[in-house]
Coordinates of C-alpha atoms in Angstrom, one line a residue:
M9 CA 0.0 0.0 0.0
L10 CA 2.8 2.4 1.0
H11 CA 4.6 1.5 -2.2
K12 CA 1.6 2.5 -4.3
I13 CA 1.3 5.8 -2.5
L14 CA 5.0 6.6 -3.0
K15 CA 4.7 5.7 -6.6
T16 CA 1.7 7.9 -7.1
I17 CA 3.4 10.8 -5.3
L18 CA 6.5 10.3 -7.5
C19 CA 4.4 10.4 -10.7
I20 CA 2.7 13.6 -9.6
L21 CA 6.1 15.2 -8.8
V22 CA 7.5 14.2 -12.2
L23 CA 4.4 15.7 -13.9
I24 CA 4.8 18.9 -11.9
L25 CA 8.5 19.1 -12.8
I26 CA 7.7 18.5 -16.5
G27 CA 5.0 21.2 -16.4
L28 CA 7.4 23.7 -14.7
S29 CA 10.1 22.9 -17.2
I30 CA 7.8 23.6 -20.1
F31 CA 6.6 26.8 -18.5
F32 CA 10.0 28.2 -17.8
Y33 CA 11.2 27.1 -21.3
G34 CA 8.3 29.0 -22.8
I35 CA 9.1 32.1 -20.9
Y36 CA 12.9 32.2 -20.9
F37 CA 14.0 30.4 -24.0
A38 CA 11.2 30.0 -26.7
V39 CA 10.3 33.7 -27.0
D40 CA 13.6 34.6 -28.7
H41 CA 14.8 31.4 -30.3
T42 CA 13.8 31.2 -34.0
K43 CA 12.5 28.0 -35.7
I44 CA 13.2 28.1 -39.4
N45 CA 10.6 26.0 -41.3
F46 CA 11.5 25.1 -44.8
E47 CA 8.9 24.3 -47.5
T48 CA 9.2 23.7 -51.3
L49 CA 6.7 25.3 -53.7
S50 CA 6.8 23.0 -56.8
S51 CA 4.9 23.7 -60.0
E52 CA 5.3 23.7 -63.7
K53 CA 4.0 27.3 -63.6
I54 CA 7.1 28.4 -61.7
P55 CA 9.6 29.8 -64.3
V56 CA 13.0 28.1 -64.8
S57 CA 14.6 31.5 -64.0
L58 CA 13.1 31.4 -60.5
D59 CA 14.0 27.8 -59.8
G60 CA 15.8 27.5 -56.5
K61 CA 15.0 31.0 -55.4
R62 CA 14.0 31.5 -51.8
I63 CA 11.0 33.4 -50.5
V64 CA 11.4 34.2 -46.8
Y65 CA 8.3 35.2 -44.8
F66 CA 8.1 36.7 -41.3
S67 CA 5.2 38.5 -39.5
D68 CA 3.9 39.9 -36.2
I69 CA 6.9 41.8 -34.8
K70 CA 4.7 43.3 -32.1
Y71 CA 7.4 45.7 -31.2
K72 CA 7.6 47.2 -27.7
E73 CA 5.0 45.1 -26.1
F74 CA 7.6 42.5 -25.3
M75 CA 9.8 42.6 -28.4
N76 CA 12.8 44.9 -28.0
K77 CA 15.7 45.9 -30.2
E78 CA 18.0 43.2 -28.9
R79 CA 15.5 40.4 -29.4
L80 CA 14.5 41.6 -32.9
E81 CA 18.2 41.9 -33.9
K82 CA 18.8 38.3 -32.8
I83 CA 15.7 37.0 -34.8
M84 CA 16.6 39.0 -37.9
K85 CA 20.2 37.6 -37.8
D86 CA 18.6 34.1 -37.8
L87 CA 16.5 35.2 -40.7
E88 CA 19.5 36.6 -42.7
Q89 CA 21.1 33.1 -42.5
T90 CA 18.4 31.8 -44.8
H91 CA 19.7 34.1 -47.6
P92 CA 16.4 35.3 -48.9
D93 CA 16.0 36.2 -52.6
I94 CA 12.5 37.6 -51.9
L95 CA 11.5 38.9 -48.5
I96 CA 7.9 39.3 -47.3
F97 CA 6.7 40.8 -44.1
G98 CA 3.1 39.8 -43.1
G99 CA 2.0 42.7 -40.9
D100 CA 1.8 44.0 -37.3
V101 CA 4.9 46.0 -36.7
F102 CA 3.8 47.3 -33.3
S103 CA 1.2 46.4 -30.7
N104 CA -1.5 48.5 -28.9
L105 CA -0.9 51.7 -30.8
A106 CA -4.5 52.7 -29.9
D107 CA -3.4 52.8 -26.2
T108 CA 0.2 53.9 -26.4
P109 CA 1.9 56.9 -28.3
F110 CA 3.5 56.3 -31.6
D111 CA 7.1 56.7 -30.4
S112 CA 9.6 58.0 -32.9
K113 CA 12.4 56.3 -31.0
D114 CA 10.8 52.9 -31.4
V115 CA 10.2 53.6 -35.1
E116 CA 13.9 54.4 -35.7
E117 CA 15.0 51.3 -33.8
V118 CA 12.8 49.1 -36.0
K119 CA 13.9 50.9 -39.2
S120 CA 17.5 50.5 -38.3
I121 CA 17.0 46.7 -38.3
L122 CA 14.6 46.2 -41.2
K123 CA 16.4 48.4 -43.6
N124 CA 19.5 46.3 -43.4
L125 CA 17.7 43.2 -44.5
D126 CA 18.7 42.3 -48.1
A127 CA 16.7 40.5 -50.8
P128 CA 18.0 40.8 -54.4
L129 CA 14.5 40.2 -56.0
G130 CA 12.6 42.6 -53.7
K131 CA 11.2 43.2 -50.2
F132 CA 7.4 43.3 -49.9
A133 CA 4.8 43.7 -47.1
V134 CA 1.1 43.6 -46.3
L135 CA -0.3 45.5 -43.3
G136 CA -1.8 43.8 -40.2
D137 CA -4.8 44.7 -38.1
E138 CA -2.5 46.6 -35.7
D139 CA -1.1 48.6 -38.5
C140 CA -4.6 49.8 -39.7
I141 CA -6.2 50.9 -36.4
S142 CA -6.5 54.4 -37.9
S143 CA -5.8 56.1 -41.2
D144 CA -3.0 58.1 -39.5
I145 CA -1.3 54.9 -38.1
K146 CA -1.7 53.1 -41.4
K147 CA 0.0 56.0 -43.3
K148 CA 2.9 56.1 -40.8
I149 CA 3.5 52.4 -40.8
S150 CA 3.3 52.3 -44.6
Q151 CA 5.9 55.1 -44.8
M152 CA 8.1 53.4 -42.3
L153 CA 8.1 50.2 -44.3
Y154 CA 8.7 52.1 -47.5
D155 CA 11.7 53.8 -45.8
C156 CA 13.0 50.2 -45.2
D157 CA 12.7 49.4 -48.9
F158 CA 9.5 47.3 -48.5
E159 CA 6.8 47.7 -51.1
V160 CA 3.5 47.6 -49.4
L161 CA 0.8 45.7 -51.3
D162 CA -2.6 47.1 -50.4
N163 CA -5.2 45.2 -52.5
Q164 CA -2.9 44.9 -55.4
N165 CA -0.6 42.5 -57.2
L166 CA 2.8 42.5 -58.9
K167 CA 5.0 40.3 -61.0
I168 CA 8.2 38.9 -59.7
R169 CA 10.9 38.2 -62.3
N170 CA 14.5 37.2 -62.4
G171 CA 15.9 38.7 -65.5
E172 CA 13.4 37.0 -67.8
K173 CA 9.9 37.7 -69.1
E174 CA 8.3 34.8 -67.2
S175 CA 7.1 35.6 -63.7
I176 CA 5.1 34.6 -60.7
S177 CA 2.5 36.9 -59.2
L178 CA 2.4 38.2 -55.6
I179 CA -1.0 39.3 -54.4
G180 CA -1.4 41.4 -51.3
I181 CA -4.8 42.0 -49.6
E182 CA -5.6 44.3 -46.7
P183 CA -6.3 42.6 -43.3
L184 CA -9.8 41.2 -42.5
I185 CA -9.7 43.1 -39.3
N186 CA -9.4 47.0 -39.5
G187 CA -8.7 46.7 -43.2
N188 CA -10.7 47.0 -46.4
P189 CA -10.1 43.9 -48.5
N190 CA -10.9 44.6 -52.1
M191 CA -10.8 41.4 -54.2
D192 CA -11.5 43.0 -57.5
S193 CA -8.5 45.3 -57.1
A194 CA -6.2 42.7 -55.7
F195 CA -6.9 40.1 -58.5
K196 CA -6.9 42.6 -61.4
N197 CA -5.3 40.9 -64.4
I198 CA -4.4 37.8 -62.5
S199 CA -4.2 34.6 -64.6
E200 CA -4.7 31.0 -63.6
D201 CA -1.8 30.2 -66.0
E202 CA 0.8 31.9 -63.7
Y203 CA 1.9 30.8 -60.2
N204 CA 0.0 33.0 -57.8
I205 CA 0.9 33.6 -54.2
L206 CA -1.6 35.5 -51.9
I207 CA -0.3 37.3 -48.9
T208 CA -2.8 38.6 -46.2
H209 CA -2.5 39.1 -42.5
C210 CA -5.6 37.3 -41.2
P211 CA -6.0 33.7 -42.4
D212 CA -9.8 33.6 -42.0
L213 CA -10.0 36.1 -44.9
I214 CA -10.1 32.9 -47.0
T215 CA -13.5 31.9 -45.6
S216 CA -14.9 35.3 -44.9
N217 CA -14.7 36.7 -48.4
E218 CA -15.3 35.4 -51.9
I219 CA -11.9 34.5 -53.1
N220 CA -11.6 32.4 -56.2
L221 CA -9.2 29.8 -55.0
N222 CA -8.8 28.5 -58.6
Y223 CA -6.5 31.4 -59.1
L224 CA -4.3 30.7 -56.1
D225 CA -1.5 28.2 -55.6
T226 CA -0.1 29.4 -52.2
I227 CA -1.6 31.5 -49.4
I228 CA 0.6 32.9 -46.6
S229 CA -0.7 34.6 -43.5
G230 CA 0.1 35.3 -39.8
H231 CA -1.9 37.1 -37.1
S232 CA -2.6 34.1 -34.8
L233 CA 0.9 33.8 -33.3
G234 CA 0.1 30.1 -33.4
G235 CA -2.0 30.7 -30.3
Q236 CA 1.3 31.2 -28.3
I237 CA 0.3 28.4 -26.0
R238 CA -0.7 25.2 -27.7
I239 CA -1.9 22.1 -26.0
P240 CA -0.8 18.9 -27.8
L241 CA -3.6 17.2 -29.7
L242 CA -6.1 20.0 -28.6
G243 CA -4.7 23.1 -30.3
P244 CA -4.3 26.7 -29.0
L245 CA -5.3 27.7 -25.5
T246 CA -7.3 30.6 -27.0
K247 CA -8.2 31.6 -30.6
I248 CA -8.5 35.1 -31.8
E249 CA -10.7 36.9 -34.2
G250 CA -9.4 36.6 -37.7
A251 CA -7.8 33.2 -37.0
Q252 CA -10.8 31.1 -35.8
D253 CA -10.8 28.6 -38.7
Y254 CA -7.1 28.6 -39.5
D255 CA -4.6 29.2 -36.6
H256 CA -1.4 27.3 -37.2
G257 CA 0.5 25.4 -39.7
K258 CA -0.3 24.1 -43.2
Y259 CA -3.8 23.5 -44.7
T260 CA -4.9 22.2 -48.1
I261 CA -7.9 24.2 -49.4
N262 CA -9.2 22.9 -52.8
N263 CA -6.0 23.1 -54.9
S264 CA -4.4 25.8 -52.8
T265 CA -2.1 25.5 -49.8
L266 CA -2.4 27.9 -46.8
Y267 CA 0.5 28.5 -44.5
V268 CA -0.3 30.2 -41.1
S269 CA 2.9 31.5 -39.5
N270 CA 3.4 31.7 -35.7
G271 CA 5.0 35.1 -36.2
I272 CA 8.0 36.3 -34.2
G273 CA 6.5 38.5 -31.4
T274 CA 4.2 37.9 -28.4
T275 CA 1.2 39.6 -27.0
G276 CA -0.6 39.5 -23.7
M277 CA 2.0 37.3 -22.1
D278 CA 5.6 36.9 -23.1
I279 CA 5.5 33.2 -23.5
R280 CA 5.4 30.5 -26.2
I281 CA 4.6 26.9 -25.5
F282 CA 4.6 24.4 -28.5
S283 CA 4.3 27.5 -30.7
P284 CA 7.8 28.7 -31.4
V285 CA 9.0 31.9 -33.0
E286 CA 8.8 31.1 -36.7
V287 CA 10.3 32.2 -40.0
L288 CA 9.0 30.4 -43.1
V289 CA 11.4 29.7 -46.0
F290 CA 9.9 28.7 -49.3
T291 CA 12.1 27.3 -52.1
L292 CA 10.7 27.8 -55.6
E293 CA 11.0 24.7 -57.8
H294 CA 10.3 24.5 -61.5
K295 CA 8.6 21.2 -62.1
A296 CA 9.2 20.0 -65.6

């Protein structure tokens, strides 16, 4: 009898120790250690001239809430090691701009880091819900990204080429929350015959608006932070508006593939459990 009691107590202590270890790992380690996730985008529609080129995606900096200059510099150094040819930022530079002043010092700190990022075939961005809480904030964030050599795609598309006529299309749509998504404008002159990549901040835009998925090969978004705290087999501890249907990882929707990034910042609590800081690296592959 005593043996069973001791065994039960030991099991409880082990579980408590494991729980505490995961908790402290999530607070003191996971928040500033970057997981680089590699994916291959393979299609006969991808031009030979872009074969092997890398698209690197990051989102949700959430600067100043918990993200500081030292942490952002460290994560961006990890990102630079992936050697992006095309760099895409998925929105939300700052957090809580509705409640805190737009600090010029913070802006300059972020600019000093983002401007130094290099991508030979271009740097692009879409705005997040935090970037669009007012027309004034939207204008300032857009200008800040422009100063860092990012082209902001507000309901528009562009062609990405590598010295040849053939291209892929990058489509940027404003966020579902605080934005004004305009599908007609975003998909103007888009062809099913080209490889089309849609970038938007909130993944649930896919189900909340009429998007013709027949035109899309890949969709990339952020916003959810992967829930920050995920419970194995059950999912995120909480879900947020704009990422109720799609909150983490990779989804197949018709013939399109949706990737939802965990982002790099944190909000509410500075903790990540089973939802690491994430940078996505997509290698383009021409499929003969």
